[in-house]
Coordinates of C-alpha atoms in Angstrom, one line a residue:
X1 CA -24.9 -4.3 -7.1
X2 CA -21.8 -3.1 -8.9
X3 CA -20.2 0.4 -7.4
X4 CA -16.1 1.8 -7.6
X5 CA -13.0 1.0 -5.1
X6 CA -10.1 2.5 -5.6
X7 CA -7.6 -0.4 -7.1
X8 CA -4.4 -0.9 -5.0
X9 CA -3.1 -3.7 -6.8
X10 CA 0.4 -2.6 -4.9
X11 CA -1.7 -4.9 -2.9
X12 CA -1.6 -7.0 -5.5
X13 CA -0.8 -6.7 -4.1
X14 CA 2.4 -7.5 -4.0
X15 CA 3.0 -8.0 -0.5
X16 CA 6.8 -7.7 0.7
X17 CA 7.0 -7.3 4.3
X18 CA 5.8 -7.9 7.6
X19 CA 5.2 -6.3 10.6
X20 CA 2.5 -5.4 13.2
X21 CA -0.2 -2.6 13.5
X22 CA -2.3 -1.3 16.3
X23 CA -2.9 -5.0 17.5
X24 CA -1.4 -8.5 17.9
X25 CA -3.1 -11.9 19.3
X26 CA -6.6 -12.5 19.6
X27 CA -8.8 -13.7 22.2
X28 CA -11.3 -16.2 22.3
X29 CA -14.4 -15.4 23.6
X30 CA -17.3 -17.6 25.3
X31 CA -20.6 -18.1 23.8
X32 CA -22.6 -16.1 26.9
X33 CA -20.4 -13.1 25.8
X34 CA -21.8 -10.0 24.1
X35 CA -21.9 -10.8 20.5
X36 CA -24.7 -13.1 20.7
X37 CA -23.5 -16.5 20.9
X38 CA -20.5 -15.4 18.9
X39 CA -17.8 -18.2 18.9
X40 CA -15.3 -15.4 19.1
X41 CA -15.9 -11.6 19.9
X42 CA -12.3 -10.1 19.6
X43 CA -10.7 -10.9 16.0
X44 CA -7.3 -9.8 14.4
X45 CA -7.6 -9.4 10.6
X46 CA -4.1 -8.8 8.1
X47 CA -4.4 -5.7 5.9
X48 CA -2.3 -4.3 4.0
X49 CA -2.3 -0.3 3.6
X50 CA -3.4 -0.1 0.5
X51 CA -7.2 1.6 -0.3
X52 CA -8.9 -2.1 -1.0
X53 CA -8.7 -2.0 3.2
X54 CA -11.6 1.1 3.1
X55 CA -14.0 -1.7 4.0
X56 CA -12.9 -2.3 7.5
X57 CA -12.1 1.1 8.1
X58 CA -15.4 2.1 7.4
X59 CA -16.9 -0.7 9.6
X60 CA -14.9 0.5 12.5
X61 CA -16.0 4.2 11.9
X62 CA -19.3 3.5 11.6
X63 CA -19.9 0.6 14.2
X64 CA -21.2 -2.1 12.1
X65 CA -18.5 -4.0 13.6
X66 CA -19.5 -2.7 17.3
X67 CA -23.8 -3.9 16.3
X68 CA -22.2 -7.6 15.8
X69 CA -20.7 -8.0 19.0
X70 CA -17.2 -8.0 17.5
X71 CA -13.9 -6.0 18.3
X72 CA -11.7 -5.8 15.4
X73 CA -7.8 -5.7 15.7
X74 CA -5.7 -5.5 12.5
X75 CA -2.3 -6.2 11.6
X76 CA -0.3 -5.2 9.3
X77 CA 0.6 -8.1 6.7
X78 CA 2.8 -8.0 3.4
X79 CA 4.5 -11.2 2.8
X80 CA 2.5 -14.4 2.5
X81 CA 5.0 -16.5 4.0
X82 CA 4.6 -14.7 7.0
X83 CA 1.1 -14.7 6.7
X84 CA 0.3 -18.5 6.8
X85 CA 2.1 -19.4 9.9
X86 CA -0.5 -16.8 12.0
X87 CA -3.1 -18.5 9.8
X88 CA -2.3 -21.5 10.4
X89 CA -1.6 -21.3 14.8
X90 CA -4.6 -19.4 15.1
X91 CA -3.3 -16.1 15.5
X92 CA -4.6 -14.5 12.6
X93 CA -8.5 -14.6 12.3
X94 CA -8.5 -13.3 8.8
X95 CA -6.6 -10.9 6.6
X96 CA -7.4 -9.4 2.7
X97 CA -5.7 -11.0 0.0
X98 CA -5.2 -10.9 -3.5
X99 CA -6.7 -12.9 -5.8
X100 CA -2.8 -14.1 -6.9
X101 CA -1.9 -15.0 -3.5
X102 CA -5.0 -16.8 -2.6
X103 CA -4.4 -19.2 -5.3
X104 CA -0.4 -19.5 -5.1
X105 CA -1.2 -20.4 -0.8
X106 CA -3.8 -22.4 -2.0
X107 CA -1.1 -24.3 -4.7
X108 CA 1.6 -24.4 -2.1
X109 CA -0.7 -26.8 0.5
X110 CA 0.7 -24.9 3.5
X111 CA -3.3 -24.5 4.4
X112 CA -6.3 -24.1 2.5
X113 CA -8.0 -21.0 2.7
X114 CA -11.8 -19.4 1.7
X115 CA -12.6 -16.1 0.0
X116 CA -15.6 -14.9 2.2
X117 CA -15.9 -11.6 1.0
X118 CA -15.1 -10.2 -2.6
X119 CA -14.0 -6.7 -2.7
X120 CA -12.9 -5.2 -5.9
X121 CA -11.9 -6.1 -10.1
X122 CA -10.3 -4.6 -12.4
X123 CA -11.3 -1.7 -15.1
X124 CA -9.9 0.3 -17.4
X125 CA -7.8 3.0 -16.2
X126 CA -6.3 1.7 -13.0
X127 CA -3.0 -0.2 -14.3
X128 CA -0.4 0.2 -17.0
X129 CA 2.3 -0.1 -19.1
X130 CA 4.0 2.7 -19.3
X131 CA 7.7 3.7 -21.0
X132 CA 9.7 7.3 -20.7
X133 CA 8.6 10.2 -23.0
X134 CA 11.5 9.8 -25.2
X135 CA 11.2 5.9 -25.4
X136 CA 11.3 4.2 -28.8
X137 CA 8.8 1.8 -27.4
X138 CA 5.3 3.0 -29.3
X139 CA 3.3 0.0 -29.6
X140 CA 3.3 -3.3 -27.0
X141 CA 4.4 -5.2 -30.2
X142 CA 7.7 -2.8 -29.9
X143 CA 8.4 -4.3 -26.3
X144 CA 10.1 -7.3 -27.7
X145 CA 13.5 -8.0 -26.5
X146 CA 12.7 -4.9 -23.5
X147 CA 12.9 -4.9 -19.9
X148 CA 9.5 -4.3 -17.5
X149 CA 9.5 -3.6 -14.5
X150 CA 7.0 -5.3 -12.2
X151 CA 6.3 -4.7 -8.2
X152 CA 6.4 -8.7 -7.7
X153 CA 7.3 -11.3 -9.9
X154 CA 4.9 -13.9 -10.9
X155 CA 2.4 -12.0 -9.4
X156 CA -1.0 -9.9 -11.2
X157 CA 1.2 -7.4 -12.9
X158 CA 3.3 -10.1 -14.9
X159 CA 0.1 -12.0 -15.1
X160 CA -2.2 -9.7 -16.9
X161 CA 0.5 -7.7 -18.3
X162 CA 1.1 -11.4 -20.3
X163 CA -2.2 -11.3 -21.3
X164 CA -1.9 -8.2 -23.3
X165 CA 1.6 -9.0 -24.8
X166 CA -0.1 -12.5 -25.8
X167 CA -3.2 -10.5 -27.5
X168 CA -0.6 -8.2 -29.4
X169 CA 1.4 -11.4 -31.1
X170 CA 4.1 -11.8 -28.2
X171 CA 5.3 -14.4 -25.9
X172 CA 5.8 -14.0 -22.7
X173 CA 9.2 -15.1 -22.8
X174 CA 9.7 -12.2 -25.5
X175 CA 9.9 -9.7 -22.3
X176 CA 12.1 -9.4 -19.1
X177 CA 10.4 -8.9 -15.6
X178 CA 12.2 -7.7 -13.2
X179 CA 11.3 -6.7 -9.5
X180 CA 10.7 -2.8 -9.1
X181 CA 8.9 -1.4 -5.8
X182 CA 6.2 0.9 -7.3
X183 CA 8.0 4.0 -5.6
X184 CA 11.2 3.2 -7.4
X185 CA 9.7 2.7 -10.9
X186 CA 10.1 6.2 -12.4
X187 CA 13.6 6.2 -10.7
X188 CA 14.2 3.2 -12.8
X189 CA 12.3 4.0 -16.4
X190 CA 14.7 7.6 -15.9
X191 CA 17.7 5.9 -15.1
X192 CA 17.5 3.3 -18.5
X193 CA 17.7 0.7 -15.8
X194 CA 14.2 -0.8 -17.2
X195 CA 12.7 -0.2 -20.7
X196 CA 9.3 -0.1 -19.3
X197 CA 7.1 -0.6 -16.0
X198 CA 3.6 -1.6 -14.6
X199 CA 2.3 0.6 -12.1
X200 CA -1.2 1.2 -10.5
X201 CA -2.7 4.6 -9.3
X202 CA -1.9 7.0 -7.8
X203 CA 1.5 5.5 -9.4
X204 CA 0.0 5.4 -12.5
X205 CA -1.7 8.9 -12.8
X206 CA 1.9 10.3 -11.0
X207 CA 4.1 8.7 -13.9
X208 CA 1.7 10.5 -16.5
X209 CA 2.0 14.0 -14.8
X210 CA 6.3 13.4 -15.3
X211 CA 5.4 12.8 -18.9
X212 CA 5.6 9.3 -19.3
X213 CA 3.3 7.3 -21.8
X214 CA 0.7 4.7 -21.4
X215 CA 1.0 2.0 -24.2
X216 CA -0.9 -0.4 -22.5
X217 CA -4.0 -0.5 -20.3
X218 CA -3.5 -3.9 -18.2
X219 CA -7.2 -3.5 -16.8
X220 CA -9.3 -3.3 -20.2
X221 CA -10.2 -5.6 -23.1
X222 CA -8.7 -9.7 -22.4
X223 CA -8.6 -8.9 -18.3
X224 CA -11.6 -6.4 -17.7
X225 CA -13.1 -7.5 -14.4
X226 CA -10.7 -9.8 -13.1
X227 CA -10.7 -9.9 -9.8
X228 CA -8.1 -8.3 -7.8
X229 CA -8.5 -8.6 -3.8
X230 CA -11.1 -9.8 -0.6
X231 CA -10.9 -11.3 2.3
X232 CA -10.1 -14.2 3.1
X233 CA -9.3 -17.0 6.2
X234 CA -8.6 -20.4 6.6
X235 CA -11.2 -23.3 5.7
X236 CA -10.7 -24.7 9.3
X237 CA -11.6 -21.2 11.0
X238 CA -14.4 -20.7 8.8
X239 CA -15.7 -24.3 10.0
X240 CA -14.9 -23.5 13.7
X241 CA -16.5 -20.1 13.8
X242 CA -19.8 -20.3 11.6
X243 CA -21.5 -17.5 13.9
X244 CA -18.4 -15.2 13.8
X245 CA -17.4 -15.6 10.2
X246 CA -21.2 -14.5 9.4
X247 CA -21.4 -11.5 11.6
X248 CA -17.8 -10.5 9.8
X249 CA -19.0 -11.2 6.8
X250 CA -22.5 -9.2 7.7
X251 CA -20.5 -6.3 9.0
X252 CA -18.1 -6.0 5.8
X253 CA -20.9 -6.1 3.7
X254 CA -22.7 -3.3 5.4
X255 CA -19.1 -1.1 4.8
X256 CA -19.0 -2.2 1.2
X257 CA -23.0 -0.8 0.4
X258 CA -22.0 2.6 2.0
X259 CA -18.8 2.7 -0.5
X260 CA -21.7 3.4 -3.0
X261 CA -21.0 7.3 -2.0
X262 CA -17.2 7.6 -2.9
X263 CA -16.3 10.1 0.0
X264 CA -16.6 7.2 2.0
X265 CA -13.7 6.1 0.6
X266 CA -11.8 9.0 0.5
X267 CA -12.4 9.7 3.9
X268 CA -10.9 6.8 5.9
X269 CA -8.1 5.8 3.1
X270 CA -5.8 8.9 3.9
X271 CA -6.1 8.0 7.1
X272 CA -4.7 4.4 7.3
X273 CA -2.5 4.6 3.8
X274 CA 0.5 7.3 3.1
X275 CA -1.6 8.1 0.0
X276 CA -2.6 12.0 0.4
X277 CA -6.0 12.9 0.2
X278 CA -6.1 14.9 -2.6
X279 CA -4.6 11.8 -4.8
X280 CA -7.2 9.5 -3.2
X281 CA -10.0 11.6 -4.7
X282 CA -8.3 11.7 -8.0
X283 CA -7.5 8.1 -8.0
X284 CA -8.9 5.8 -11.0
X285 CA -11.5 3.4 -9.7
X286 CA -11.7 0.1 -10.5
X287 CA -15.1 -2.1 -10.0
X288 CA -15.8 -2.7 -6.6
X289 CA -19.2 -5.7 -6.2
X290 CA -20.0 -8.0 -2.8
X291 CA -19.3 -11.1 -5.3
X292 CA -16.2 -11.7 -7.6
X293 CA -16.7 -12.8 -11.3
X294 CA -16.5 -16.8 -10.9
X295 CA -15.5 -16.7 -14.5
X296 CA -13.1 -13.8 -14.6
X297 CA -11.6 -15.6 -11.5
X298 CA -11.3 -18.7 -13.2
X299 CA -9.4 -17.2 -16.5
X300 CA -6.7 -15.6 -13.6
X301 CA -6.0 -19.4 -12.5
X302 CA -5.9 -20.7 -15.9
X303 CA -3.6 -17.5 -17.0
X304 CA -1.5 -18.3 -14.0
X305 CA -1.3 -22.1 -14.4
X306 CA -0.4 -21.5 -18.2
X307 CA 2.3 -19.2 -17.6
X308 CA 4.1 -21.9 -14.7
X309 CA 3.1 -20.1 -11.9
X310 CA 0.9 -22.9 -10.4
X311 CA 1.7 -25.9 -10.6
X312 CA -1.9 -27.6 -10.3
X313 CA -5.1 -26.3 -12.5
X314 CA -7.6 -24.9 -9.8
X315 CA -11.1 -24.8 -10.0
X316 CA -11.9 -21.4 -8.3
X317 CA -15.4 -22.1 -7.0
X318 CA -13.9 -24.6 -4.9
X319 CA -12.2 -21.4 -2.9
X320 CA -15.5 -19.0 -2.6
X321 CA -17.1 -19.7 1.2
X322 CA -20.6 -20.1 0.8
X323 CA -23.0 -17.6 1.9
X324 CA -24.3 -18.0 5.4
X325 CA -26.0 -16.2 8.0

């Protein structure tokens, strides 16, 4: 079953910075706990603010987390270097990821790591290109020679954004990247400081509103349905904590079928993100499905390890936990 998430790809998450949220640590918990032979009962899960979280959210809201024994702390995450280390000592249970920095960990060999949850793709309408009214720049053939302004380099924006300029007779290397915090992207398209920018909604839809103009769709045609974000935690945990990692899973899944009504999502996201509410109901969705497109997730590795920012070629299926309890 296919339904709409909002797409955050400031996720993409392009995580920057670290710090804590209304948890830290974890506690192990014995097998005669509540939680029904859980291996652990209280986890701490990474987020990032950004609306591909709703799912947890809404688990907490609703209980689902509550009927599988578990009590779910979060953190707030941003940088992946300071991700692994929690990861990898055991303070960190689990955390959601984007589908760009699951396989650059993954390349790196700090530790390897298991999508166990998809949550959403990409579709049309969620992320741009997009230059100043008054810009020269009609066509992505005219970005030769220009400057864009990405919120992470090497990340999905450069990725995809590659894509396009490859399907429109450019090179990668015939464009500039430069690093541009979503925020500060209009600032810079106004300023001449960049010819042109990627941004996601409610960036997106915001930069329109100013009069600036789309000249490419990032999401549609060559990179429709690649997969953006889920969650994710480290091979060894999921081996360790069979029981827990299933009643997670089970309780994230129950979140994710009742996203099928969209207010849902636009009731918890305001609440956990400095997105207002009346830009979360007007937000673009992108495709939100419990399993990720194993080929569409392939193609982002393959794009990635073309362009140099892998160093290995990956074979994706190899990072999807399997499906258990």
């Amino acid at each position: 079953m296919r339904r709409v998430l909002a797409t955050s790809v400031a996720l993409v998450m392009a995580l920057t910075a670290c710090g804590s949220g209304d948890g830290d640590g974890q506690k192990a918990s014995s097998a005669s706990a509540a939680g029904g032979g859980l291996e652990k009962t209280t986890l701490t899960i990474g987020i990032a603010p950004v609306p591909s979280a709703a799912p947890l959210y809404i688990a907490e809201k609703r209980g689902f987390f509550k009927a599988e024994g578990l009590t779910v702390k979060t953190e707030i995450i941003q940088a992946p270097q300071a991700v692994m280390p929690k990861i990898i000592n055991g303070s960190m249970d689990a955390f959601l990821t984007s589908y760009v920095t699951l396989l650059s960990i993954q390349d790196s060999g700090a530790v390897k790591l298991k999508l166990f949850q998809h949550v959403q793709s990409a579709a049309p309408g969620v992320a741009g290109v997009v230059v100043p009214k008054d810009s020269p720049v009609k066509t992505p053939a005219d970005l030769k020679g220009k400057t864009i302004a990405v919120n992470s380099l090497k990340a999905m924006g450069q990725t995809i954004t590659n894509a396009h300029l490859q399907a429109a007779g450019l090179a990668p290397e015939d464009v500039k990247y430069v690093p541009v915090q979503f925020a500060d992207q209009l600032g810079a398209l106004a300023s001449k400081k960049v010819d042109a920018a990627w941004l996601v909604e409610p960036f997106l839809s915001a930069a329109k509103k100013t009069g600036a103009t789309e000249i490419l769709d990032t999401m549609s045609g060559p990179t429709n349905g690649m997969p953006i974000d889920g969650w994710a935690a480290s091979e060894k945990w999921m081996a360790d904590n069979p029981k827990t990692a299933a009643a997670l899973r089970r309780a994230l899944t129950k979140a994710q079928e009742a996203m099928t009504d969209r207010k849902a999502i636009n009731e918890v996201v305001p609440t956990y993100t400095q997105i207002p509410a009346p830009a979360v109901e007007a937000m673009k969705l992108g495709t939100f499905a419990m399993e990720p497109d194993v080929p569409a997730f392939q193609k982002l590795a393959d794009l990635m390890h073309g362009y140099g920012y892998l160093k290995a070629k990956t074979d994706v299926a190899q990072l999807i936990a399997p499906k258990t309890g």
